[in-house]
Short mmCIF file of C-alpha atoms in Angstrom, two decimals:
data_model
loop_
_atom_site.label_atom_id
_atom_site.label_comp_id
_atom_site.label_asym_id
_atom_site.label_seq_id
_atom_site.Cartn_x
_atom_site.Cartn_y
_atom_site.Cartn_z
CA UNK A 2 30.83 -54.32 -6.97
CA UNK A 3 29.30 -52.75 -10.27
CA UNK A 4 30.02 -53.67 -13.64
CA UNK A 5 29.52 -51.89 -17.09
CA UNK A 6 27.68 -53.64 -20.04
CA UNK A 7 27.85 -52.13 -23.73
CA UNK A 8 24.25 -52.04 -25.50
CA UNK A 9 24.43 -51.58 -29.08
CA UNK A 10 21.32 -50.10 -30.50
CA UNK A 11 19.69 -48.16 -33.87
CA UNK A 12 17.95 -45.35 -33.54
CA UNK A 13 16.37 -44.47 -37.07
CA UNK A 14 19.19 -46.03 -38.69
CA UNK A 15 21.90 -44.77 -36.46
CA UNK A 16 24.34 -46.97 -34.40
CA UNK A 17 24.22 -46.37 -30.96
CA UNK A 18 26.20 -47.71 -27.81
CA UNK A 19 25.06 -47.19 -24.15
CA UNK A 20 26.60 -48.52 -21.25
CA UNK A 21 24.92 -50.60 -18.64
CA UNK A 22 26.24 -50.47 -15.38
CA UNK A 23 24.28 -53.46 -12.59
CA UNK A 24 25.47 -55.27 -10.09
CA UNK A 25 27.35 -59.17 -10.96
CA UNK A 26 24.07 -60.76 -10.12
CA UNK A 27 21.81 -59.22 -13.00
CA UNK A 28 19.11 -58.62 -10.57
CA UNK A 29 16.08 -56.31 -11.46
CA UNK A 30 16.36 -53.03 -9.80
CA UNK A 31 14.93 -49.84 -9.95
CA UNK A 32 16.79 -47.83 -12.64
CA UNK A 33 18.43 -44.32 -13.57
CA UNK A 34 18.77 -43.17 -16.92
CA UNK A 35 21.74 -40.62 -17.08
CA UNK A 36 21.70 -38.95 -20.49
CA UNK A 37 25.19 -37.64 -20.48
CA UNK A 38 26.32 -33.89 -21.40
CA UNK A 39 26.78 -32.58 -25.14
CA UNK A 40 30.18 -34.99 -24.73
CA UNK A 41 28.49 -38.01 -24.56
CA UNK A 42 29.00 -40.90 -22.63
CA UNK A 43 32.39 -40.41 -20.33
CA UNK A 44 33.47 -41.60 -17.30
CA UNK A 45 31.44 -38.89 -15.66
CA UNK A 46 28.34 -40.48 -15.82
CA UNK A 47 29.65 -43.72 -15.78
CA UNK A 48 30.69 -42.69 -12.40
CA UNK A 49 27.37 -41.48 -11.35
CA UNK A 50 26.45 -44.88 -12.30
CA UNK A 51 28.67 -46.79 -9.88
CA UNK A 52 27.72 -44.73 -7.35
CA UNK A 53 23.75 -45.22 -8.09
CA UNK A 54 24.79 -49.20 -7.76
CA UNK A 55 26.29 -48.52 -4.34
CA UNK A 56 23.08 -47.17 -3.68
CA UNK A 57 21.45 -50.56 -4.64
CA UNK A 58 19.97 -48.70 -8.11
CA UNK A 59 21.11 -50.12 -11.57
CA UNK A 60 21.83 -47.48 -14.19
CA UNK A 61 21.53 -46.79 -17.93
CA UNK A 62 24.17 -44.32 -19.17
CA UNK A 63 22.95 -43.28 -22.60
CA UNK A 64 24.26 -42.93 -26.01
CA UNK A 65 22.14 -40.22 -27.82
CA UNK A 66 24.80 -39.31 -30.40
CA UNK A 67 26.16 -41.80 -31.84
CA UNK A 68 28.95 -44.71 -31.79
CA UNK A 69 30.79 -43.00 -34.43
CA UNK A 70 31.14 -40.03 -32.15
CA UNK A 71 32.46 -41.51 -29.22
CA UNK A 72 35.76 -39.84 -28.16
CA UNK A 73 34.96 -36.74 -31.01
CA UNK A 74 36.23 -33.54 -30.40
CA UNK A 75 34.51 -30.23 -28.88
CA UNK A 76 33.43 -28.52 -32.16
CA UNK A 77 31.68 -31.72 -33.32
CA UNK A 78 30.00 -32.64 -30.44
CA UNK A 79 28.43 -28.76 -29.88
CA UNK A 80 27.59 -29.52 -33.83
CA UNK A 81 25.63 -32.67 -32.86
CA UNK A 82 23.97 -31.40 -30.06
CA UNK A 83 22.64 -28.58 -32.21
CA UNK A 84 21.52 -30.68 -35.02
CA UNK A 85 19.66 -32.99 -32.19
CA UNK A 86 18.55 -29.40 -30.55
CA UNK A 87 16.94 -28.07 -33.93
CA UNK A 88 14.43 -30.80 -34.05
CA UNK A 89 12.96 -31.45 -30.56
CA UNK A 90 10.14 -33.88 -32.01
CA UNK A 91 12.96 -36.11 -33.17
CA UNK A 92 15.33 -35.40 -30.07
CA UNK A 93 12.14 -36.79 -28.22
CA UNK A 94 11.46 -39.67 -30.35
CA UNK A 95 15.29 -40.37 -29.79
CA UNK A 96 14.55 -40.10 -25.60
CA UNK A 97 10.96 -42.16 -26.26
CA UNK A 98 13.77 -45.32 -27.74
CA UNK A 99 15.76 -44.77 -24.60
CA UNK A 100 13.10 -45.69 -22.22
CA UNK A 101 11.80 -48.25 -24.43
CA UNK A 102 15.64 -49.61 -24.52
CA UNK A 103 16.13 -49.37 -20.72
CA UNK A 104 12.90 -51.53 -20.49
CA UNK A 105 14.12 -53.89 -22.42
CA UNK A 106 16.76 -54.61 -20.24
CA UNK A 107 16.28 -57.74 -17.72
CA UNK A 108 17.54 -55.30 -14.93
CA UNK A 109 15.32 -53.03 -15.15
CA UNK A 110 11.97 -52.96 -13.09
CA UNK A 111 9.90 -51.18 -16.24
CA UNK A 112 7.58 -49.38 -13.37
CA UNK A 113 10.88 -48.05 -11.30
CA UNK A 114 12.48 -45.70 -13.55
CA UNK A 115 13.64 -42.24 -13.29
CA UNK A 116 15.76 -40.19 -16.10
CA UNK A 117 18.28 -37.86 -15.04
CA UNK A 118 20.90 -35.58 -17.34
CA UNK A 119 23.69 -33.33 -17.35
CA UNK A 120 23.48 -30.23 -19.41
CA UNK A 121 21.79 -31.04 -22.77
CA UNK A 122 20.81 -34.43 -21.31
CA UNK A 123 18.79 -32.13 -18.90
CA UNK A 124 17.41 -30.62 -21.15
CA UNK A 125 16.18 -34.23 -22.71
CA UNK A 126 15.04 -35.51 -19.55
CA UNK A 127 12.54 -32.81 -19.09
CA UNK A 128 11.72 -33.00 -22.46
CA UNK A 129 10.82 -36.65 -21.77
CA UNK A 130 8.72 -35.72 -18.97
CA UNK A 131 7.04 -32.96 -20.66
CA UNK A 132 5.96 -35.30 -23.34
CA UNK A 133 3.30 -37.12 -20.84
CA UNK A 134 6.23 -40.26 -20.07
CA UNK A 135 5.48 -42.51 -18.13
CA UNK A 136 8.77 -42.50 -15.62
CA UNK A 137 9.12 -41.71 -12.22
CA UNK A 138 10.94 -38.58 -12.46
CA UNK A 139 12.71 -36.66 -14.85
CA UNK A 140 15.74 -34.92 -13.26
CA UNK A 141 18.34 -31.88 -14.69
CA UNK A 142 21.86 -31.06 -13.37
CA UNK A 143 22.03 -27.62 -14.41
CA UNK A 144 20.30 -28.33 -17.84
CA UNK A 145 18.72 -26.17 -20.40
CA UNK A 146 14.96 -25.06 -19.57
CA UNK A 147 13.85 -23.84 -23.18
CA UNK A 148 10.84 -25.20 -24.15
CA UNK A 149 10.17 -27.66 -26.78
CA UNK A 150 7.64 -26.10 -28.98
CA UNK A 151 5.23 -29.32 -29.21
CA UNK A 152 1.30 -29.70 -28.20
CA UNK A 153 1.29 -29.25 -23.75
CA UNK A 154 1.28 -32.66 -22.23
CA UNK A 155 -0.14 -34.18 -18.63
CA UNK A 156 3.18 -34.70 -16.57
CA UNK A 157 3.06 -37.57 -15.04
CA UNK A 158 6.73 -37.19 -14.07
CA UNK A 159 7.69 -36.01 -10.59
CA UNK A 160 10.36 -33.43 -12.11
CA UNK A 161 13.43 -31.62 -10.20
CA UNK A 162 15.68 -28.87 -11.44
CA UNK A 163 19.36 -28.12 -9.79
CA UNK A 164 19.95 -24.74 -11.23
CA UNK A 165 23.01 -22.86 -11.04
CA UNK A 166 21.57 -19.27 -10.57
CA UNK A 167 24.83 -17.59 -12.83
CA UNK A 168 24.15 -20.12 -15.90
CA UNK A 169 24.65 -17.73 -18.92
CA UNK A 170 22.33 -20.26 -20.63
CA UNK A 171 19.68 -20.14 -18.35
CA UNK A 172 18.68 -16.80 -17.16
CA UNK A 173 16.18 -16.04 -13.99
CA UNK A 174 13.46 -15.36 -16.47
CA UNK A 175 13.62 -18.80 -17.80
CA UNK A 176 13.91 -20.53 -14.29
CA UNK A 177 10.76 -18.27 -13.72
CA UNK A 178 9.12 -19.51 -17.20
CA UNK A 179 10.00 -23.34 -16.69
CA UNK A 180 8.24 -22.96 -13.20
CA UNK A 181 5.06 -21.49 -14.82
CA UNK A 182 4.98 -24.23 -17.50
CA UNK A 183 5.73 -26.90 -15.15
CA UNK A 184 3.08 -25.57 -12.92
CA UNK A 185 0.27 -25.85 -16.17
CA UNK A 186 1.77 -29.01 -16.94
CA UNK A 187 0.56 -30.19 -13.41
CA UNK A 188 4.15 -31.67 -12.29
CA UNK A 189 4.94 -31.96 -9.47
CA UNK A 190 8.06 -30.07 -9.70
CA UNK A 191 10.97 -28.66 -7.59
CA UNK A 192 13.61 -26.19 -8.35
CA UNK A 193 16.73 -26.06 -6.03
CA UNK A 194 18.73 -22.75 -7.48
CA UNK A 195 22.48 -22.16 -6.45
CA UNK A 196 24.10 -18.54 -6.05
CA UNK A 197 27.41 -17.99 -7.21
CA UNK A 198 27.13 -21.37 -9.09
CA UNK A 199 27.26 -21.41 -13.08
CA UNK A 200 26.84 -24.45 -15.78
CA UNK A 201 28.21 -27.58 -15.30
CA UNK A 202 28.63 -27.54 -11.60
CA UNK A 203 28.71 -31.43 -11.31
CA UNK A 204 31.92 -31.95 -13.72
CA UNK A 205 35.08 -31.53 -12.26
CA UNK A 206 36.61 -31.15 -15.88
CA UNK A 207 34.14 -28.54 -16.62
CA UNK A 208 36.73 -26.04 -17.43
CA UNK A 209 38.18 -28.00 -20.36
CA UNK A 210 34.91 -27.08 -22.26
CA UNK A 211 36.82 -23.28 -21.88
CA UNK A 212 33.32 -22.02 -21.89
CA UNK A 213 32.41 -18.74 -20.06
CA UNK A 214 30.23 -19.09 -17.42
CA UNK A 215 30.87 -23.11 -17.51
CA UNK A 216 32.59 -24.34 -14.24
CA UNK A 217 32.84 -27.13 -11.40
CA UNK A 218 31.42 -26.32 -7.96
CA UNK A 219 32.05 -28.89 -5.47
CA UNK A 220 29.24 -27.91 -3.18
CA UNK A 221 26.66 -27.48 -5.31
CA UNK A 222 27.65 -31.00 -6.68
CA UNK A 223 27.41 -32.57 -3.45
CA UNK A 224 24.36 -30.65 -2.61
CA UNK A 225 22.72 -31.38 -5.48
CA UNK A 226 24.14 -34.79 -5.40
CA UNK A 227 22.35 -35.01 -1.79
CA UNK A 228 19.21 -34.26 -3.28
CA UNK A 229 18.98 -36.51 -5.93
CA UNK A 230 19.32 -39.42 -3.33
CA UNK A 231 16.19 -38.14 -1.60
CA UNK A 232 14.69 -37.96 -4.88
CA UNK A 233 15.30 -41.43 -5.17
CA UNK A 234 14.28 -42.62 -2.04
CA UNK A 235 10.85 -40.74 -2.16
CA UNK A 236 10.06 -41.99 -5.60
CA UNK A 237 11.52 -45.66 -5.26
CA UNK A 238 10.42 -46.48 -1.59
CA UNK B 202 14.54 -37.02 26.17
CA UNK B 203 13.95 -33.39 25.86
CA UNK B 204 12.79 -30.90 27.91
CA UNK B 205 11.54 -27.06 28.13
CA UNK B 206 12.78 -24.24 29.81
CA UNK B 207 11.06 -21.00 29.94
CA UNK B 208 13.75 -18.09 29.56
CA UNK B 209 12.15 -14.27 30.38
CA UNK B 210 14.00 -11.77 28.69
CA UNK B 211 13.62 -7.86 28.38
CA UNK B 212 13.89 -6.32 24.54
CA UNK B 213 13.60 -2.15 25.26
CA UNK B 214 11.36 -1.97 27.74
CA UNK B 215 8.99 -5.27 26.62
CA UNK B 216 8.56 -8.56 28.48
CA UNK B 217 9.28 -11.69 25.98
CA UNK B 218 9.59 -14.90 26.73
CA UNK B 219 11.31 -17.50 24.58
CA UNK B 220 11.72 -21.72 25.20
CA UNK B 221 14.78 -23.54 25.33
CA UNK B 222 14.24 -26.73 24.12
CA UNK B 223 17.51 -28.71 24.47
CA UNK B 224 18.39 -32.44 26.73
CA UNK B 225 18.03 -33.07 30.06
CA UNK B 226 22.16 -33.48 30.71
CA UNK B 227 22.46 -29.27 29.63
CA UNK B 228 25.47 -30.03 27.49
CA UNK B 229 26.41 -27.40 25.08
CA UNK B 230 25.25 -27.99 21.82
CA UNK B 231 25.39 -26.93 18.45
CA UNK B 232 22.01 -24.50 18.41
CA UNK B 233 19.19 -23.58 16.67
CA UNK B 234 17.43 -20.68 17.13
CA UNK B 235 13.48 -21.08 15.47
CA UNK B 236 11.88 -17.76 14.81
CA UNK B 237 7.77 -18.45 15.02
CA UNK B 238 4.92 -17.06 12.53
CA UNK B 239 3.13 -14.79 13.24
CA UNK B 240 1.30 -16.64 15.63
CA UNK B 241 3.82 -16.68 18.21
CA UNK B 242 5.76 -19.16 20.03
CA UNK B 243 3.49 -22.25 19.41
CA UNK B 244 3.47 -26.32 20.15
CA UNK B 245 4.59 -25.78 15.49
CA UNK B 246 7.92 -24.17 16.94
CA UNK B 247 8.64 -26.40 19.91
CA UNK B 248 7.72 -29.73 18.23
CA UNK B 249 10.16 -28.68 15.41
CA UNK B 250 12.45 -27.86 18.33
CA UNK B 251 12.22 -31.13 19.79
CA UNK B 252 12.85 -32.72 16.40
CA UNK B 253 16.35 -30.77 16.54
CA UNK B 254 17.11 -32.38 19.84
CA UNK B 255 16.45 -35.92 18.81
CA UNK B 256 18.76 -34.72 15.76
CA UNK B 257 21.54 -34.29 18.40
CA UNK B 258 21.19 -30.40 18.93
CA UNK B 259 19.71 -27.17 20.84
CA UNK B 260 17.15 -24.85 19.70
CA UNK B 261 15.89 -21.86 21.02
CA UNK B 262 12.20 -20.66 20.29
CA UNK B 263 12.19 -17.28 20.16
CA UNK B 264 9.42 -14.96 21.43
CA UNK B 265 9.53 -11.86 19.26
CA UNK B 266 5.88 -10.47 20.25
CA UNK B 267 5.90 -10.12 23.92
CA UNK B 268 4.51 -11.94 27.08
CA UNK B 269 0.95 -10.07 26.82
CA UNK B 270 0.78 -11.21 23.54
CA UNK B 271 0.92 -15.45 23.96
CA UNK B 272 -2.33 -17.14 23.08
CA UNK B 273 -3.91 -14.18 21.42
CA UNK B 274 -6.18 -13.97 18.77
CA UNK B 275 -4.88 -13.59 14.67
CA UNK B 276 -6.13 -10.28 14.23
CA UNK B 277 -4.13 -8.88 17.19
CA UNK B 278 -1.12 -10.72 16.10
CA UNK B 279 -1.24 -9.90 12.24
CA UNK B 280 -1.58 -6.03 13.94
CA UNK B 281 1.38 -6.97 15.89
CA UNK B 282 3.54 -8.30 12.90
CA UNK B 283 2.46 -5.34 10.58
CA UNK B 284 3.62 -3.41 13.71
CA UNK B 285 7.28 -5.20 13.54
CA UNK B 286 7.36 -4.90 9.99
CA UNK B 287 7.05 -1.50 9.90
CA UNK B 288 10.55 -0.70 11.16
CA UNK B 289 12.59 -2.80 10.44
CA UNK B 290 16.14 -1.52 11.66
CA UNK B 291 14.23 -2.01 15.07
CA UNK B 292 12.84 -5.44 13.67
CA UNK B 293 16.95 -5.91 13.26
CA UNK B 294 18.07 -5.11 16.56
CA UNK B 295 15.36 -7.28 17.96
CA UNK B 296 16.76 -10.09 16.39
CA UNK B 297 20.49 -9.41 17.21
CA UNK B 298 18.70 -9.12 21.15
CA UNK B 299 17.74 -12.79 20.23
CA UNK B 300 21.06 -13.92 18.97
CA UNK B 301 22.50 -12.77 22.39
CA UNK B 302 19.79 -14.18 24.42
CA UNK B 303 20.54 -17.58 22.77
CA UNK B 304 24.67 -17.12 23.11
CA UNK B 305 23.94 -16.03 26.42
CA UNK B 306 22.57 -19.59 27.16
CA UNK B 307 25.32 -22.00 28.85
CA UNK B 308 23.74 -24.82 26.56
CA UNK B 309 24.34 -23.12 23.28
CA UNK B 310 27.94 -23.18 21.43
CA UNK B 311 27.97 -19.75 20.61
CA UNK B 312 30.21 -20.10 17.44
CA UNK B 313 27.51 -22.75 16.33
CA UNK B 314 24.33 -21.30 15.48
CA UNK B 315 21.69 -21.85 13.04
CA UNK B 316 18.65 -19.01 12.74
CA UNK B 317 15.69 -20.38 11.12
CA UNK B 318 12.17 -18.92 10.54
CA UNK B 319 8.40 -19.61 9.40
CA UNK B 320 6.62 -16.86 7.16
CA UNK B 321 7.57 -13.86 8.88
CA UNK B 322 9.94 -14.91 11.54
CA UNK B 323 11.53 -16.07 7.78
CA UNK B 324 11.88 -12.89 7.10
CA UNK B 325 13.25 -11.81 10.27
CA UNK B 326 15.66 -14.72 9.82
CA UNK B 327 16.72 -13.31 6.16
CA UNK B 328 17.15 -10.03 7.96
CA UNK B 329 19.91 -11.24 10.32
CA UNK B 330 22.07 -13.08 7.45
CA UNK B 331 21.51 -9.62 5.60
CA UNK B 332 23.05 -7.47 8.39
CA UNK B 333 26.01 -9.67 8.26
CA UNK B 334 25.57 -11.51 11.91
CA UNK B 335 27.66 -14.30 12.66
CA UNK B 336 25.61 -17.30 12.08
CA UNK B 337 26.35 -20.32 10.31
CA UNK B 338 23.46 -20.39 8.46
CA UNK B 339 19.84 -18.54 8.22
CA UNK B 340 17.35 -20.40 6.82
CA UNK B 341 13.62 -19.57 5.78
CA UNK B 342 10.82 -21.74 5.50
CA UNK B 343 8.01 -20.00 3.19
CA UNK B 344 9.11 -17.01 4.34
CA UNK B 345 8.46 -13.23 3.53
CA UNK B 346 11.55 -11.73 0.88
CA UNK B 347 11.12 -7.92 1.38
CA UNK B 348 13.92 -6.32 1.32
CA UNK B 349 14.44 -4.37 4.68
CA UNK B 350 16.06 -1.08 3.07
CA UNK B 351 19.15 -1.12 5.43
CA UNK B 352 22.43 -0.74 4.38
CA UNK B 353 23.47 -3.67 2.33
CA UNK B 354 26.42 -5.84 4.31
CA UNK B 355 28.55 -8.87 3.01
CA UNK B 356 26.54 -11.37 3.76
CA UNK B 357 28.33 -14.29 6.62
CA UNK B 358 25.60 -17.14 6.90
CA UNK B 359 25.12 -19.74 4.40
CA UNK B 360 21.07 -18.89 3.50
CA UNK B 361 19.08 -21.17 2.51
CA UNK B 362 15.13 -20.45 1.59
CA UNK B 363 12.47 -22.65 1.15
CA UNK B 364 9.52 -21.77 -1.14
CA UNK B 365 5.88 -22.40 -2.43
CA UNK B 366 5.88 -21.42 -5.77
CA UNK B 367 2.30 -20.45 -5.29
CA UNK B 368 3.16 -18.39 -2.36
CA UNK B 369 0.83 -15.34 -3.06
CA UNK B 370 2.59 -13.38 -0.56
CA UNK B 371 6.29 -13.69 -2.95
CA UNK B 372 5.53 -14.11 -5.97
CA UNK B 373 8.24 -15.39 -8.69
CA UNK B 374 9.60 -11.37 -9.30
CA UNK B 375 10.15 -11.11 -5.49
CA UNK B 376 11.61 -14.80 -5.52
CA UNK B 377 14.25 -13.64 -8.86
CA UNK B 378 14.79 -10.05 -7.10
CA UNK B 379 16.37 -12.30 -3.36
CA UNK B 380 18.31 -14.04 -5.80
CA UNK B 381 20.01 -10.70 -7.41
CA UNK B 382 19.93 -9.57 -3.42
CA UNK B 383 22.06 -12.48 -1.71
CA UNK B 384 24.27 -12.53 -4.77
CA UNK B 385 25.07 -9.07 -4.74
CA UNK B 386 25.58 -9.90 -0.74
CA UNK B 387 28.31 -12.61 -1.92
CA UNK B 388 26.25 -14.81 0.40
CA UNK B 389 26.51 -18.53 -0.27
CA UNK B 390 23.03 -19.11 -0.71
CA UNK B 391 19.84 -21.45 -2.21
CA UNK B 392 16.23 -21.26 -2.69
CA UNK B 393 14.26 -24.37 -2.95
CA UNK B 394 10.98 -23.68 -5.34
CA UNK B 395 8.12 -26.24 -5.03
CA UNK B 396 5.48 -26.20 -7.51
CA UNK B 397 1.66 -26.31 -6.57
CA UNK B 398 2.87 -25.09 -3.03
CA UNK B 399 1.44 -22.16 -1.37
CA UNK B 400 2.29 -20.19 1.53
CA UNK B 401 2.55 -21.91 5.33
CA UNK B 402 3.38 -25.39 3.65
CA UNK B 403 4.84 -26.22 6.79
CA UNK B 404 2.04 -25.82 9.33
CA UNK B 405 -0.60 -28.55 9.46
CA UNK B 406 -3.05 -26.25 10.78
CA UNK B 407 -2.01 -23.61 8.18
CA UNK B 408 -6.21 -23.62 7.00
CA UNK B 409 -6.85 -22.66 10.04
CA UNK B 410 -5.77 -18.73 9.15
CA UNK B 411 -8.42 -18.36 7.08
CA UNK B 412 -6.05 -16.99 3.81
CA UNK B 413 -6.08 -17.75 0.42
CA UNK B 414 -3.18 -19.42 -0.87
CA UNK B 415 -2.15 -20.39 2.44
CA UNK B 416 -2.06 -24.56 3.09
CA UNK B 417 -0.20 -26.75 4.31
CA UNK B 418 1.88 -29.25 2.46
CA UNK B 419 3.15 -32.37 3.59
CA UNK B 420 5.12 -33.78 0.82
CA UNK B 421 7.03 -29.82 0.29
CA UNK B 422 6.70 -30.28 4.80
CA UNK B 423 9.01 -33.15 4.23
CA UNK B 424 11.17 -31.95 1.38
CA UNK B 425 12.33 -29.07 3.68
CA UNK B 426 12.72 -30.82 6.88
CA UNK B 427 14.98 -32.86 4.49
CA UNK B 428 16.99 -30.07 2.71
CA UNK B 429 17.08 -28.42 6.21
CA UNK B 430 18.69 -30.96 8.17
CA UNK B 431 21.49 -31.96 5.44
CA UNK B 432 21.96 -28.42 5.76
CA UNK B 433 22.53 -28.58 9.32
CA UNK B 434 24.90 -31.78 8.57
CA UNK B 435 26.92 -29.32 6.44
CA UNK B 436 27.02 -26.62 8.70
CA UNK B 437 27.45 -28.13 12.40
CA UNK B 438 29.59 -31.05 10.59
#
């Protein structure tokens, strides 16, 4: 029923690839952005995709790092993510080309779009939303909450968080700070936190990573999962 | 399609008297038992209940205040609550009288029940998962978190509570601190935090009280009814 499309695109003089994924008759739908985890684009998100097709959404899974580091190992791709982390202006410039790619696209209706991600794509979603974006919502699976460091923006965004309460990476003091600065940003914001649940909670091969703290959880993927389709059915009509 | 039945019932020495919502047929069904605010059993309670029963189940409105005390004014209830709240082991064991009541009932599957409460008949539902009753699932809807300074137990039900980050009744220490609590209770639990949401989000005639900070909310309304009937998907199967 779905199909996948490659995009090639530059970003600032890199070579990127994302991967379209639409139904056969190239129809304009409301669209997801998935910004994938600090291993790129995988068959994880493509498979979030396919499902967000069945839904009768197109999707946009997006390269933020790079063709040349498709299929890289571990170590590089934590190196990447870092160098992309250590300059959130740029990291946001990089999510600003995104959007303008995903409007681009003749499948896309430019006023239905929400961005979701997985773990540092979280992380850039809300950073997309923080910057004042002009997208539905900006959703994180279990994503990093630390702030960005630029001048306080409007959100326009409606923005939900699916938290694993036991993330070693994000603390209850920084689910309690991301509330507060949602809350001046004027989002309208949600936070769904899961006990006993850790990072990574929506990727079945999450204990490849071999990160502490870093684990699958069926039902909080499903629950989550669940979510996110209400999401999308409040914000898309 | 549904219909009420008054049930009088005797809790140490005090006349209650709690409504069975449930189908005119009297099947037994899976069962939810709704635990009022501080107002009392109300047309809030029952029209939720008779939501439930188009949803394909029971519920049970629970009176927790007494006979003498229906239709009576807030100050004599608030009195009345503060009264409840001040002991809470007896709070307790007027909730486990409420459990039987409602497994007593020939229309209730007694291995299938659901406890759910508003503000403080959400805390009252909190303090049934935390004594380690067999329930499926306990559920709070901008609910009190105090702590009842019992004995902790392993925790049984799934809890779920839903939350106005506003709330200035639990504020986000209080929301962090139920978090540590239900973890440390090995309880599978989640909170759902809404932003700009106060306390009472789920009563339209929550203005009506007179209290800052409490209003109600129908977008966060809808959210919860949401969360809280996947939740009953999940639970009942």
């Amino acid at each position: 029923m779905s199909k996948y499309r490659s995009i090639p695109h530059n970003f600032e003089g890199e070579e990127l690839e994302s991967v379209f994924v639409g139904r056969r008759d190239g129809a304009a739908r409301p669209t997801v952005i998935l910004i994938p985890t600090v291993m790129g684009v995988s068959d994880l998100e493509k498979g979030f995709g396919r499902q967000l097709v069945e839904l009768g959404y197109n999707s946009l899974v997006a390269d933020l790092f790079g063709k040349k580091f498709h299929g890289a190992p571990r170590d590089t791709m934590f190196g990447e993510m870092n160098r992309l982390k250590s300059d959130r202006a740029a990291l946001l410039r990089r999510m600003q080309h995104v959007l303008e790619l995903a409007r681009g696209q003749s499948e896309v209706q430019g006023d239905h779009i929400v961005v979701a991600g997985y773990c540092f794509g979280g992380m850039c979603a809300l950073d997309l939303a923080r910057s004042g974006a002009d997208v539905l919502a900006a959703v994180s699976f279990h994503g990093l909450f630390d702030p960005p460091g630029l001048p306080a923006q409007k959100i326009k965004a409606k923005v939900v968080a699916f938290h694993g309460w036991d993330d070693p990476m994000v603390p209850p003091e920084k689910v309690v700070a991301l509330g507060q600065e949602l809350t001046d940003g004027g989002s309208d914001w949600q936070i769904h936190a899961y006990g006993h649940v850790g990072h990574g909670f929506t990727n079945p091969h999450a204990a490849s990573l071999q990160i502490e703290g870093v684990a699958y959880n069926e039902l909080a993927a499903e629950r989550s999962w669940t979510s996110f389709v209400n999401l999308l059915e409040e914000v898309f009509g």
